[in-house]
Coordinates of C-alpha atoms in Angstrom, one line a residue:
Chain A
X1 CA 4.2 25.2 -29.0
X2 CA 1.4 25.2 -26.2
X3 CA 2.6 24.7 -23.2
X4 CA 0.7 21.5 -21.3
X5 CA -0.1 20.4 -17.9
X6 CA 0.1 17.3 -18.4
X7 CA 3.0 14.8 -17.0
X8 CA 4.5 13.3 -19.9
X9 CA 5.8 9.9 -19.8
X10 CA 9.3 9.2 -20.0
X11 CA 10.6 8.1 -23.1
X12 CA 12.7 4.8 -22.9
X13 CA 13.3 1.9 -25.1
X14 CA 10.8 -0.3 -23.4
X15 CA 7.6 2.1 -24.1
X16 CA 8.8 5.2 -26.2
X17 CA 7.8 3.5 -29.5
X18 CA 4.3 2.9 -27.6
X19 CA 4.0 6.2 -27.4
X20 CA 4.9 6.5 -30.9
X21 CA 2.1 5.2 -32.2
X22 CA 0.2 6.5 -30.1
X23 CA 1.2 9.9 -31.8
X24 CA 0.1 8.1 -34.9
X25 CA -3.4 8.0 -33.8
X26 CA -3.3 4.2 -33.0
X27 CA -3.6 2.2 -29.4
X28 CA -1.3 -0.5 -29.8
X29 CA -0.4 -3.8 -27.8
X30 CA 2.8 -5.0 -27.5
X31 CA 3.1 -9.4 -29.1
X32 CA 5.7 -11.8 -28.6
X33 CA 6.6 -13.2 -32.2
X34 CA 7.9 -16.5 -30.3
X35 CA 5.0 -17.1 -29.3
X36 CA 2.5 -14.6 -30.2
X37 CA 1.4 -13.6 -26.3
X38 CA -0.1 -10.1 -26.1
X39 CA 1.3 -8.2 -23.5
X40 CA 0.7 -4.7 -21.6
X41 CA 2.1 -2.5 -20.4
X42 CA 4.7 -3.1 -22.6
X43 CA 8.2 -4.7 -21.1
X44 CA 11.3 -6.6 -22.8
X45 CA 10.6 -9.9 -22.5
X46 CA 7.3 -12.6 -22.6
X47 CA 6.8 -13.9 -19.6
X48 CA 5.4 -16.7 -21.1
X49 CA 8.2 -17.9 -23.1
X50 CA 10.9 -15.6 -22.4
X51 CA 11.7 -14.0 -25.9
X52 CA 13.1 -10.8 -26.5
X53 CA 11.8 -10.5 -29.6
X54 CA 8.5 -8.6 -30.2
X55 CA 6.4 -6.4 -32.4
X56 CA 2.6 -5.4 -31.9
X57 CA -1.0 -5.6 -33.0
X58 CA -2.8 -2.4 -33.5
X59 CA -6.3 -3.0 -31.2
X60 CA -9.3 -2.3 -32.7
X61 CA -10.2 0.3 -29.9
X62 CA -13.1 -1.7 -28.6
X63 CA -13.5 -2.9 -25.4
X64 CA -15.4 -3.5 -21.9
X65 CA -15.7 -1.2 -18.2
X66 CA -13.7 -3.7 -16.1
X67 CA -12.8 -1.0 -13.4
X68 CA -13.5 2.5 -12.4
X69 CA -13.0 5.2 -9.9
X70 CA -14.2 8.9 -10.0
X71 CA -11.9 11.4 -9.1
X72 CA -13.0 14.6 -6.8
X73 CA -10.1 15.5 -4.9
X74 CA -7.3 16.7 -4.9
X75 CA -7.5 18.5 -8.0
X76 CA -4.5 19.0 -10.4
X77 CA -4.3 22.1 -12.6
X78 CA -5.6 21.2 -16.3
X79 CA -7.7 17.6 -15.6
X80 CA -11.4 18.5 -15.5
X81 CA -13.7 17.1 -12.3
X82 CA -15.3 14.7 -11.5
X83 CA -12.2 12.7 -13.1
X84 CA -13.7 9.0 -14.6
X85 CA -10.3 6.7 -14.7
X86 CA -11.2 3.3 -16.3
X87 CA -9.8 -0.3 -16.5
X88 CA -10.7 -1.4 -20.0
X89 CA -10.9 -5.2 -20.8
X90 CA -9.7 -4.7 -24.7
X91 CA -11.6 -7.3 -27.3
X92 CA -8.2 -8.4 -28.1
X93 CA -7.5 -9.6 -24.6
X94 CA -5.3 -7.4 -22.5
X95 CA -6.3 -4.5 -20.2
X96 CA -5.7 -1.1 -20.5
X97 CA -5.7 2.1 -18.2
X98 CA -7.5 5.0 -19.6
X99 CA -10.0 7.8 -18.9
X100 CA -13.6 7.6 -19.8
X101 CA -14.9 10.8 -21.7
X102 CA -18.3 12.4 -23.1
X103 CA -19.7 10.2 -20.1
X104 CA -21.8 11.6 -17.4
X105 CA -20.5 10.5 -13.7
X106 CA -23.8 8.6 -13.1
X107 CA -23.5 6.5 -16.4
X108 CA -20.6 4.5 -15.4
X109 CA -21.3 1.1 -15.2
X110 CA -19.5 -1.8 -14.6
X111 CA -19.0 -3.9 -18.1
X112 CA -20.3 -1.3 -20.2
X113 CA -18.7 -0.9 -24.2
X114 CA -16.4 1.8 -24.5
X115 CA -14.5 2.4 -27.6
X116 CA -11.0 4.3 -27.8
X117 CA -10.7 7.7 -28.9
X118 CA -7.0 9.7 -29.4
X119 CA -7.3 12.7 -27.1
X120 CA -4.6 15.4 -28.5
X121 CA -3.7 18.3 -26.2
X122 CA -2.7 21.7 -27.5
X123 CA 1.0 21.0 -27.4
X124 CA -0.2 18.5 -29.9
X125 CA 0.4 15.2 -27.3
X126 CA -1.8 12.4 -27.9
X127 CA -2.9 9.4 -25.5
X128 CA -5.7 6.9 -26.3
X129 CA -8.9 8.0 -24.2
X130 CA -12.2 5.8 -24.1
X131 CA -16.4 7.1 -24.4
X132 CA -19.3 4.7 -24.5
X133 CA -19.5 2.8 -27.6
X134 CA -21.6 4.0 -29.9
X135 CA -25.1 1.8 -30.8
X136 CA -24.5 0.1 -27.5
X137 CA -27.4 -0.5 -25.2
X138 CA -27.5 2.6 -22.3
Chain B
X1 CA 10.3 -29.2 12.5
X2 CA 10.0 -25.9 13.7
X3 CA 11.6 -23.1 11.9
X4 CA 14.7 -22.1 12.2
X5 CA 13.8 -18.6 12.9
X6 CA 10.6 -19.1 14.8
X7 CA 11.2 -17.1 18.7
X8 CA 15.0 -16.8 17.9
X9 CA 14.4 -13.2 18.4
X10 CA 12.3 -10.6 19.8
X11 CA 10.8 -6.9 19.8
X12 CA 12.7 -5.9 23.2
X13 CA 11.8 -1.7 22.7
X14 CA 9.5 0.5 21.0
X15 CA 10.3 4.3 20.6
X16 CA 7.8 6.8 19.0
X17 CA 8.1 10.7 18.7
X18 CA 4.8 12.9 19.5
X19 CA 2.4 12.6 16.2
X20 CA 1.3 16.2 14.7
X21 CA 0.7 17.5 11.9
X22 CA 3.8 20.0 11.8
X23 CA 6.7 18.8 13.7
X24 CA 9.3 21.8 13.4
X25 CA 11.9 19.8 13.7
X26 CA 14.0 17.6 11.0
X27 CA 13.2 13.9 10.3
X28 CA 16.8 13.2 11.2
X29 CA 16.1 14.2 14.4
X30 CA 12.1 12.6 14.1
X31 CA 14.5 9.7 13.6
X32 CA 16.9 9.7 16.5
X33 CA 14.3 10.9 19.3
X34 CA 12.8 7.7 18.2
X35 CA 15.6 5.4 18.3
X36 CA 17.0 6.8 21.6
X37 CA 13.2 6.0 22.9
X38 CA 13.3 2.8 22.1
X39 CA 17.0 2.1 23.3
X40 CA 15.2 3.9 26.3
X41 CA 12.8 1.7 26.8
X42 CA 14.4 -1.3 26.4
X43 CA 17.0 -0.3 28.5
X44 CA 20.2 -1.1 26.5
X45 CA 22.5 2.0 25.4
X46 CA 22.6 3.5 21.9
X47 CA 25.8 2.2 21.5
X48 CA 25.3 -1.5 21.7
X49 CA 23.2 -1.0 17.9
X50 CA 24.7 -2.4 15.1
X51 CA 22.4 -2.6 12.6
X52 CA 19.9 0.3 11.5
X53 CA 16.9 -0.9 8.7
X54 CA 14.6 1.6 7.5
X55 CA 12.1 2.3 4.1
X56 CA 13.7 3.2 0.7
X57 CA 11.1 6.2 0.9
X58 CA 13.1 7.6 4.3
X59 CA 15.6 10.0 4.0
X60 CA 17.3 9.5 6.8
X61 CA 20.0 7.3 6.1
X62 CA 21.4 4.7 8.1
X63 CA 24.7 5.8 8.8
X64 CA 23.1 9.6 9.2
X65 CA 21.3 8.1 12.0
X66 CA 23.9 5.9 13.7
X67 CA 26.0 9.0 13.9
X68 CA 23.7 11.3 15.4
X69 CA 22.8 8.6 18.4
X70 CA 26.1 7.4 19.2
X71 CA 26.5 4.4 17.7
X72 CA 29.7 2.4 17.1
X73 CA 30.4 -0.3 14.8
X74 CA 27.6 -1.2 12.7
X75 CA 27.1 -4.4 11.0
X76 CA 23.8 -4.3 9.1
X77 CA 22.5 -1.4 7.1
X78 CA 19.8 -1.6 4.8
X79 CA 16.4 -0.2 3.1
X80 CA 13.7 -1.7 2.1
X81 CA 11.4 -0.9 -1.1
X82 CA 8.1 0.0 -1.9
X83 CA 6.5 2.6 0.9
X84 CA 4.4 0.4 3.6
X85 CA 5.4 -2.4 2.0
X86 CA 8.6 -2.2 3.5
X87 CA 7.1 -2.0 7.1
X88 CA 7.1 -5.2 8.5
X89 CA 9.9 -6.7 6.0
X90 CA 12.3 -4.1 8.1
X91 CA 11.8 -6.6 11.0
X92 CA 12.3 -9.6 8.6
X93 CA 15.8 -8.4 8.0
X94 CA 16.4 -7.3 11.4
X95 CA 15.3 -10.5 12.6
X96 CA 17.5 -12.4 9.7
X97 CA 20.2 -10.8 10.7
X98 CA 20.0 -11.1 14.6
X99 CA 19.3 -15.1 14.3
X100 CA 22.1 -15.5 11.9
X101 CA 25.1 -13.7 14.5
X102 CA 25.7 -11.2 11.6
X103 CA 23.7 -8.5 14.2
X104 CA 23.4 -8.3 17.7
X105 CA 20.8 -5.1 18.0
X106 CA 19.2 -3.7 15.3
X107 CA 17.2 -0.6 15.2
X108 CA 14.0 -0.5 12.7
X109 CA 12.9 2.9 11.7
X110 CA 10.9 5.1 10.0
X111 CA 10.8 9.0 10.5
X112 CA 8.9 11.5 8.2
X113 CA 7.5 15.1 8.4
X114 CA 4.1 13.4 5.8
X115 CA 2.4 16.7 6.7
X116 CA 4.5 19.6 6.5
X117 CA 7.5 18.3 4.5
X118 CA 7.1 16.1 1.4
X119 CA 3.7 14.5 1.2
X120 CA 2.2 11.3 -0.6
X121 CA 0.9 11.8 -3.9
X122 CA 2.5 14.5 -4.7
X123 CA 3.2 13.3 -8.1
X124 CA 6.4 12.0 -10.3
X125 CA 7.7 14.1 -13.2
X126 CA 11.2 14.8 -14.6
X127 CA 13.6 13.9 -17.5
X128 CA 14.7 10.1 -16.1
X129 CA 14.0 7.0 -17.1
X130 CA 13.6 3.9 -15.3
X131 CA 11.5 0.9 -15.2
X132 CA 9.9 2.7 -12.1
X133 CA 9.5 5.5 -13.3
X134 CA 7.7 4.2 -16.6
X135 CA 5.5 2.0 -14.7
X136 CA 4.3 5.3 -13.2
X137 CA 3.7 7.1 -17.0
X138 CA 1.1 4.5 -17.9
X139 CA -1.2 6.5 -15.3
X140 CA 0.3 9.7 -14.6
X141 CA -0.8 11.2 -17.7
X142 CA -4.6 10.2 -17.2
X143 CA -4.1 12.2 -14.0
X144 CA -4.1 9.2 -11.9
X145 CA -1.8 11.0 -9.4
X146 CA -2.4 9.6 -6.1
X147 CA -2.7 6.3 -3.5
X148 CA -6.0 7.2 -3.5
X149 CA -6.8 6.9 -6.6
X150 CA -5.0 3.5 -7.3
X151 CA -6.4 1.8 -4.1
X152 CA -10.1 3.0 -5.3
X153 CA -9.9 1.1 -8.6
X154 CA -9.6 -2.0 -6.8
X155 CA -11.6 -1.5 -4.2
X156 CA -14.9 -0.3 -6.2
X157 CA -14.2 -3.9 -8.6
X158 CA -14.0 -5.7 -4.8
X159 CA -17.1 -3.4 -3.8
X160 CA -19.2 -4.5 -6.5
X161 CA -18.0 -8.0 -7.0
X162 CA -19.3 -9.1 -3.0
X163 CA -21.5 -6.1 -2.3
X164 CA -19.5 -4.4 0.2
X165 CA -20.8 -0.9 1.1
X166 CA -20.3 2.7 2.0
X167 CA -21.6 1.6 5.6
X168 CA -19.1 -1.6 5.9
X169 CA -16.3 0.6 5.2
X170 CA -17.7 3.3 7.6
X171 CA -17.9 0.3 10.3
X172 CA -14.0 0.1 9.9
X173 CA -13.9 3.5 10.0
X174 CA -15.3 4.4 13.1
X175 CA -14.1 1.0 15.2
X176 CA -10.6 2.6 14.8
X177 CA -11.7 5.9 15.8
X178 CA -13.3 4.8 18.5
X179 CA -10.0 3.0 19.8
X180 CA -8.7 6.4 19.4
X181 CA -10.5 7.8 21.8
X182 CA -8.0 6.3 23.9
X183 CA -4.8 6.9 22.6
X184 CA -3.8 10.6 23.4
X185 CA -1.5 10.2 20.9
X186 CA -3.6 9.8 18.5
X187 CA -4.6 12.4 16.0
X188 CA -8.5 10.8 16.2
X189 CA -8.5 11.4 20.3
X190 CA -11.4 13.6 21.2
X191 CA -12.6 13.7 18.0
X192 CA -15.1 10.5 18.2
X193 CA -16.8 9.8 14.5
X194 CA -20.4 8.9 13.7
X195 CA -21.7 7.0 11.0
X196 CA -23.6 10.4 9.5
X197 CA -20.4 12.0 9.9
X198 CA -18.4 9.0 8.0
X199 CA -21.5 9.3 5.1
X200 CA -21.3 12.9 4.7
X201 CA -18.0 13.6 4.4
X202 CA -16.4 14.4 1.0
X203 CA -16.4 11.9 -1.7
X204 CA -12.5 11.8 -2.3
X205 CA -11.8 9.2 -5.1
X206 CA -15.0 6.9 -5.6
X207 CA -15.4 4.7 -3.9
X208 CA -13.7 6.4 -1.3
X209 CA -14.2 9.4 1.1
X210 CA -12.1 11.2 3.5
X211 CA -12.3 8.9 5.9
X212 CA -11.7 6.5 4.6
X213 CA -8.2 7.6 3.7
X214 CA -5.3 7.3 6.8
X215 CA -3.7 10.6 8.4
X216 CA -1.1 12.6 7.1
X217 CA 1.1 13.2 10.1
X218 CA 5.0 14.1 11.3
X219 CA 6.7 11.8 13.5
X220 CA 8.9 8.8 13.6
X221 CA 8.9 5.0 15.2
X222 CA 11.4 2.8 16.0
X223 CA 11.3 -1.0 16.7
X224 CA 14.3 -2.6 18.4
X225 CA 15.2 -6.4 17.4
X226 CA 17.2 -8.2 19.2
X227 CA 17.8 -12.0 20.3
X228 CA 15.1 -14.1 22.4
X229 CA 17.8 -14.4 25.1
X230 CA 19.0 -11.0 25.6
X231 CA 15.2 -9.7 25.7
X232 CA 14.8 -11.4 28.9
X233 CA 17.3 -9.4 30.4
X234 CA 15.7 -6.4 29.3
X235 CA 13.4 -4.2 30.4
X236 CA 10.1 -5.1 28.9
X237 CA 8.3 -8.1 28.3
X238 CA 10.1 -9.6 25.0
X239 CA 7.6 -9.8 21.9
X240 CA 8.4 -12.9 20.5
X241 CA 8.9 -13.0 16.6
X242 CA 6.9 -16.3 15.4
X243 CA 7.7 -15.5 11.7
X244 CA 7.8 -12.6 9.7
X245 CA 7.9 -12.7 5.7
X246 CA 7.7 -10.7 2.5
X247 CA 5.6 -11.1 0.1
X248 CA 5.3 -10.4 -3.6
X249 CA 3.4 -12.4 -6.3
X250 CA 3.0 -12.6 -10.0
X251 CA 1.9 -9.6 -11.8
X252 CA 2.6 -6.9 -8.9
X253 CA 3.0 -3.4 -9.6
X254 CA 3.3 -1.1 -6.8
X255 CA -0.4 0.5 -6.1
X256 CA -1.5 -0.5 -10.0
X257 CA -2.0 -4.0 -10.2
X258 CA -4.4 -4.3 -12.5
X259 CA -3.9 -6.9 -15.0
X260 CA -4.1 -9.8 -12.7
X261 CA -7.4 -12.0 -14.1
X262 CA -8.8 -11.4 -10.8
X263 CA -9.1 -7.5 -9.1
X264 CA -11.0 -9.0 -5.8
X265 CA -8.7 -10.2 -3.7
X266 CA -4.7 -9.3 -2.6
X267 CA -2.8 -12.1 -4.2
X268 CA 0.4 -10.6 -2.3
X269 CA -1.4 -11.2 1.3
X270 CA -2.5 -13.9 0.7
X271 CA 0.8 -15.4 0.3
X272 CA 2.3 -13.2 2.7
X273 CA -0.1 -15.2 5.1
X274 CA 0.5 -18.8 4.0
X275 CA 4.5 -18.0 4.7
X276 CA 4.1 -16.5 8.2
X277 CA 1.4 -19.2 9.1
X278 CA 4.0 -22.0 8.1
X279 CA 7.1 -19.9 9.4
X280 CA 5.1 -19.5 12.9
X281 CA 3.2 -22.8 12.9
X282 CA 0.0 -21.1 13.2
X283 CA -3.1 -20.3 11.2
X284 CA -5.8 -18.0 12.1
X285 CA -7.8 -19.5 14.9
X286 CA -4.1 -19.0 16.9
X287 CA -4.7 -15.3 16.0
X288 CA -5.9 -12.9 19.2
X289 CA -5.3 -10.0 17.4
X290 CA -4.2 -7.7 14.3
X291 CA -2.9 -5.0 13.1
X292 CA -3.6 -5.1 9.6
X293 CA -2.5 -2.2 7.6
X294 CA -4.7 0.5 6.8
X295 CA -4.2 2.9 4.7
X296 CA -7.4 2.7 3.4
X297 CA -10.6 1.1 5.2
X298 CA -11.1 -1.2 1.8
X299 CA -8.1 -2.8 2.9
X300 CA -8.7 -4.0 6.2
X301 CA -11.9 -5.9 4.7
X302 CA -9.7 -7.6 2.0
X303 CA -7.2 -8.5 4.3
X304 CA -9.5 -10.4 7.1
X305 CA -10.0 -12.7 3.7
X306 CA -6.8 -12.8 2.9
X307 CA -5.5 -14.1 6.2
X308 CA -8.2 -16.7 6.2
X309 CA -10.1 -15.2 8.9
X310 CA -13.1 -16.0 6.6
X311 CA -14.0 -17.0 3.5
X312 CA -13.4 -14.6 0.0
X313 CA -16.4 -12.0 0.2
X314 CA -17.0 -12.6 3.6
X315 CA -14.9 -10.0 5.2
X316 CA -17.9 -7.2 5.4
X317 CA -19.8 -10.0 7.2
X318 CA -17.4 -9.9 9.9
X319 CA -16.9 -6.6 10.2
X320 CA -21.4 -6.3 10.5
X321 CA -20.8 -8.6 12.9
X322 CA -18.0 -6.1 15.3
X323 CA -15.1 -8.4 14.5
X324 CA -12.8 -5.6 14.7
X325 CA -13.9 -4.0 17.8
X326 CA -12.2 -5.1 21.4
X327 CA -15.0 -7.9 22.5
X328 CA -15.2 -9.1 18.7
X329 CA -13.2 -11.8 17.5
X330 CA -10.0 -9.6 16.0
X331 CA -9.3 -6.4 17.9
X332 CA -8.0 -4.6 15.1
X333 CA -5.5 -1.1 15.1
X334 CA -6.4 -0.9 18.6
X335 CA -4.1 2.4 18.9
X336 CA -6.6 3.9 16.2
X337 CA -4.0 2.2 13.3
X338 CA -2.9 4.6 10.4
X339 CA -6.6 6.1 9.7
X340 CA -7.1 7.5 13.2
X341 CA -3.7 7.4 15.5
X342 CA -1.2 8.2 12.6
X343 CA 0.6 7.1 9.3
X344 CA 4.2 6.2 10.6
X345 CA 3.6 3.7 7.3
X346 CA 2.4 1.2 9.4
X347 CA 5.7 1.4 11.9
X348 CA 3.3 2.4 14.3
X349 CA 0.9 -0.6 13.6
X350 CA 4.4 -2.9 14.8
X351 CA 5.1 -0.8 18.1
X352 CA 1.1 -1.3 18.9
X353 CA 1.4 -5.1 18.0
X354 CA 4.1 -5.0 20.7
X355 CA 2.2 -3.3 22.9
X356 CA -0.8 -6.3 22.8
X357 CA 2.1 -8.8 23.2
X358 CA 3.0 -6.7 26.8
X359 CA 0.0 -5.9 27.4
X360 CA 0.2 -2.3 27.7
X361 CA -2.0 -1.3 24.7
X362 CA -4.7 1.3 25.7
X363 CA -7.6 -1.1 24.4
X364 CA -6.4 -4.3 25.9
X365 CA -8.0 -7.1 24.7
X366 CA -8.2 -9.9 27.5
X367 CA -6.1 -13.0 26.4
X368 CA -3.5 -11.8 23.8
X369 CA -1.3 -14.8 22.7
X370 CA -0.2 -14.0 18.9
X371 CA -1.1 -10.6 17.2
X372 CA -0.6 -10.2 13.3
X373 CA 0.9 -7.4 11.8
X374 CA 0.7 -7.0 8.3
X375 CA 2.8 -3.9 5.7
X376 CA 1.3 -2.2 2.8
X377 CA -1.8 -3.1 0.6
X378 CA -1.3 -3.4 -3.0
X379 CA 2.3 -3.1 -3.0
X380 CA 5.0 -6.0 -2.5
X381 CA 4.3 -6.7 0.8
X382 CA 5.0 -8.8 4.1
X383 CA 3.6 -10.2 7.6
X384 CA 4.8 -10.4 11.0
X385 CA 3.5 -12.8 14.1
X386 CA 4.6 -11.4 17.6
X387 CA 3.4 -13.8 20.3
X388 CA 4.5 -14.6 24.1
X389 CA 7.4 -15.7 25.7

């Protein structure tokens, strides 16, 4: 296997199955089934109602630019610069930290439509990644 | 009724190590030159401390520290968590401690080589897990690596929300640099900064540029608490603790906040500033003063709103107007703060906040009654009010 630069995340019981589907090729958000709360990033209990018990939604991968920075320096081996890290409002409600890709620097706008797309590295790691949406207004 | 902590105690010695950017010496011993400096200055002997505080990031530990000065029994030993965050909440407990009888003299400290040892940012990686450690993952991967980076996502939502600019930030900028100018201890001293300069240095992590980022520097600060009474027999001119408080609010993560409805304001400040206004009986117009922390010049705008020196997206109307500079209405980091004297993680924002209290700072403001001091930005967080005897 291809070795990678990049930092994996550890793998524990509160987010390793995120990652999971992740793998799977989907970008999912964690749900209380007490009372049906979405919730990221992903932790053990609602705050809303205090349940443990949980399962998720699988987003539809659309969302909107809430955030952004670009990202010069300092440069880690293996990311490409200028670096476009993203807040993404997600239609589905929750928020979600990503990179923006097949975006020029100067196109980043505040509240434009992105839509997810799985990233895979050679060793064969996946993680949701965004790009403008496609048929959106420029 | 007045609190029962309000000017039971007091800042009676401040002891602070040369700032560089390679020290050649351990922090251990950053951190005792320190302490012994500010037993020094206070006049009271290394052995009459019983309580050392200092940051969860330090790696001096307390008893490490206690040994190496000389002192005896102690009775209070403790970190605090989460980087600056932890700056002015080491006083909190110090000052808990001291009121309560549980501590007669406690020594607050922090002592790092940030240049030539480990640095910030530096990334997290490795095989254990812990909630902390996960919280980290969901950016790590993306390559969002550094404090940089996580202050800038805030600040360019704040940016665009009021219309702050480039120019308001290089205002901040420069107002502490030129303060530095002052300060030979400060790495900024004889190196003044222009508004060209500030506009074409390098774009770091958009919004932000270089200087708009704090030092990286070696050195070490210690504060010593101890009670109002026995500061007046001291050397120096006690700086009364009106209140001191931590502060953490709904939703925090440290640096990554970022699913709170709102991104343009600091939720943690502002109720780190409703606690120490009600601890100290005070609101802003009492306020002479500040030393808000800066570790990034986005902050210091967010934080005059925060603390009610103005309304929400008002702060870069005060700072136009030369709020922060000494004839404006809040001398701010007038030792040049963390972006231009030195990042002692805001340690060195307390000693200077004592010094205004004394009256001994080397940008004086006239009139100093009660100078705020606040800890990190975007982290769980705290404020301190020193004022007069």
């Amino acid at each position: 296997m291809a070795q990678s630069f990049r930092m994996k995340p550890p793998m524990g019981e509160d987010n390793g199955w995120w990652w999971q589907e992740a793998a799977e090729g989907r970008l999912a958000i964690q749900r209380c089934t007490q009372c049906q709360t979405l919730r990221h990033p992903p932790r053990p209990v609602c705050g809303e109602c205090h349940s443990f018990d949980w399962d998720h939604v699988t987003a539809s991968g659309r969302g909107t630019l809430c955030s952004f920075t670009i990202l010069h320096h300092p440069q880690f081996p293996g990311f490409d610069y200028p670096l476009i890290i993203i807040l993404v409002d997600l239609e589905e409600g929750t928020r979600f930290t990503s990179q923006l890709v097949n975006c020029a620097p100067e196109d980043v706008s505040f509240g434009m439509p992105v839509e997810m797309v799985m990233h895979e590295d050679p060793d064969g790691f996946r993680l949701p990644m965004f790009q403008p949406a496609k048929g959106a207004a420029a | 009724m007045s609190h029962f902590l309000k000017d039971k105690t007091a800042i009676a010695g401040i002891g602070l190590t040369e700032f560089s950017k390679k020290s050649g010496v351990s922090e251990l011993s950053l951190a005792a030159q320190a302490t012994l400096a500010a037993c020094e200055d206070a006049g009271l002997q290394p052995s009459e401390i019983d309580g050392f505080i200092s940051y969860t990031l330090d790696s001096t530990d307390e008893i490490e520290l206690a040994r190496t000065v000389g002192a005896n029994d102690l009775k209070l030993f403790t970190k605090v968590n989460y980087g600056g965050g932890a700056a002015v909440g080491t006083i909190l407990h110090a000052v808990m401690a001291v009121a309560s009888g549980v501590a007669d003299n406690v020594i607050c400290y922090r002592a790092m080589n940030g240049r030539s040892g480990q640095r910030m940012g530096q990334g997290i990686s490795g095989q254990i897990v812990s909630s902390d450690l996960i919280h980290w993952s969901w950016y790590m991967p993306y390559g969002m690596l550094t404090p940089g980076s996580w202050i800038a996502m805030i600040a360019n939502k704040y940016m665009h929300h009021y219309g702050v600019t480039s120019e308001d930030l290089g205002r901040v900028a420069i107002s502490q640099r030129n303060y530095a100018q002052t300060n030979p201890r400060a790495f900024g001293y004889g190196k003044p900064l222009t508004m060209e300069d500030y506009l074409a240095s390098k774009m770091v992590a958009e919004p932000l540029r270089l200087y708009d980022f704090c030092q990286e520097t070696d050195g070490g600060c210690a504060i010593l608490v101890t009670s109002a009474e026995r500061a007046r027999d001291l050397k120096q001119k006690p700086a009364m603790i009106r209140g001191v408080v931590q502060a953490s609010t709904q939703g925090q993560e440290q640096m990554t906040s970022f699913y709170r409805e709102e991104l343009d304001s600091l939720p943690e400040m502002e109720l780190a500033a409703r606690l120490v206004y009600q601890q100290s009986g005070l609101g802003p117009d009492d306020i002479n003063a500040a030393c808000l922390y800066d570790a990034f010049t986005s902050e210091i705008i967010m934080q005059l709103e925060s603390f009610g020196f103005c309304g929400r997206g008002e702060g870069k109307d005060l700072v136009r107007d030369g709020a922060l500079d000494i004839d404006g209405r809040l001398p701010n980091n007038t030792h040049g703060g963390l972006l231009s004297e030195a990042y002692i993680h805001g340690m060195n924002n307390i000693a200077e906040g004592a010094r205004l209290i004394r009256g001994t700072s080397t940008n004086q403001p006239k009139g100093v009654e009660h100078v705020l001091v606040s800890s990190g930005v975007g982290v769980p967080t705290g404020a301190l009010i020193l004022g007069q005897d």
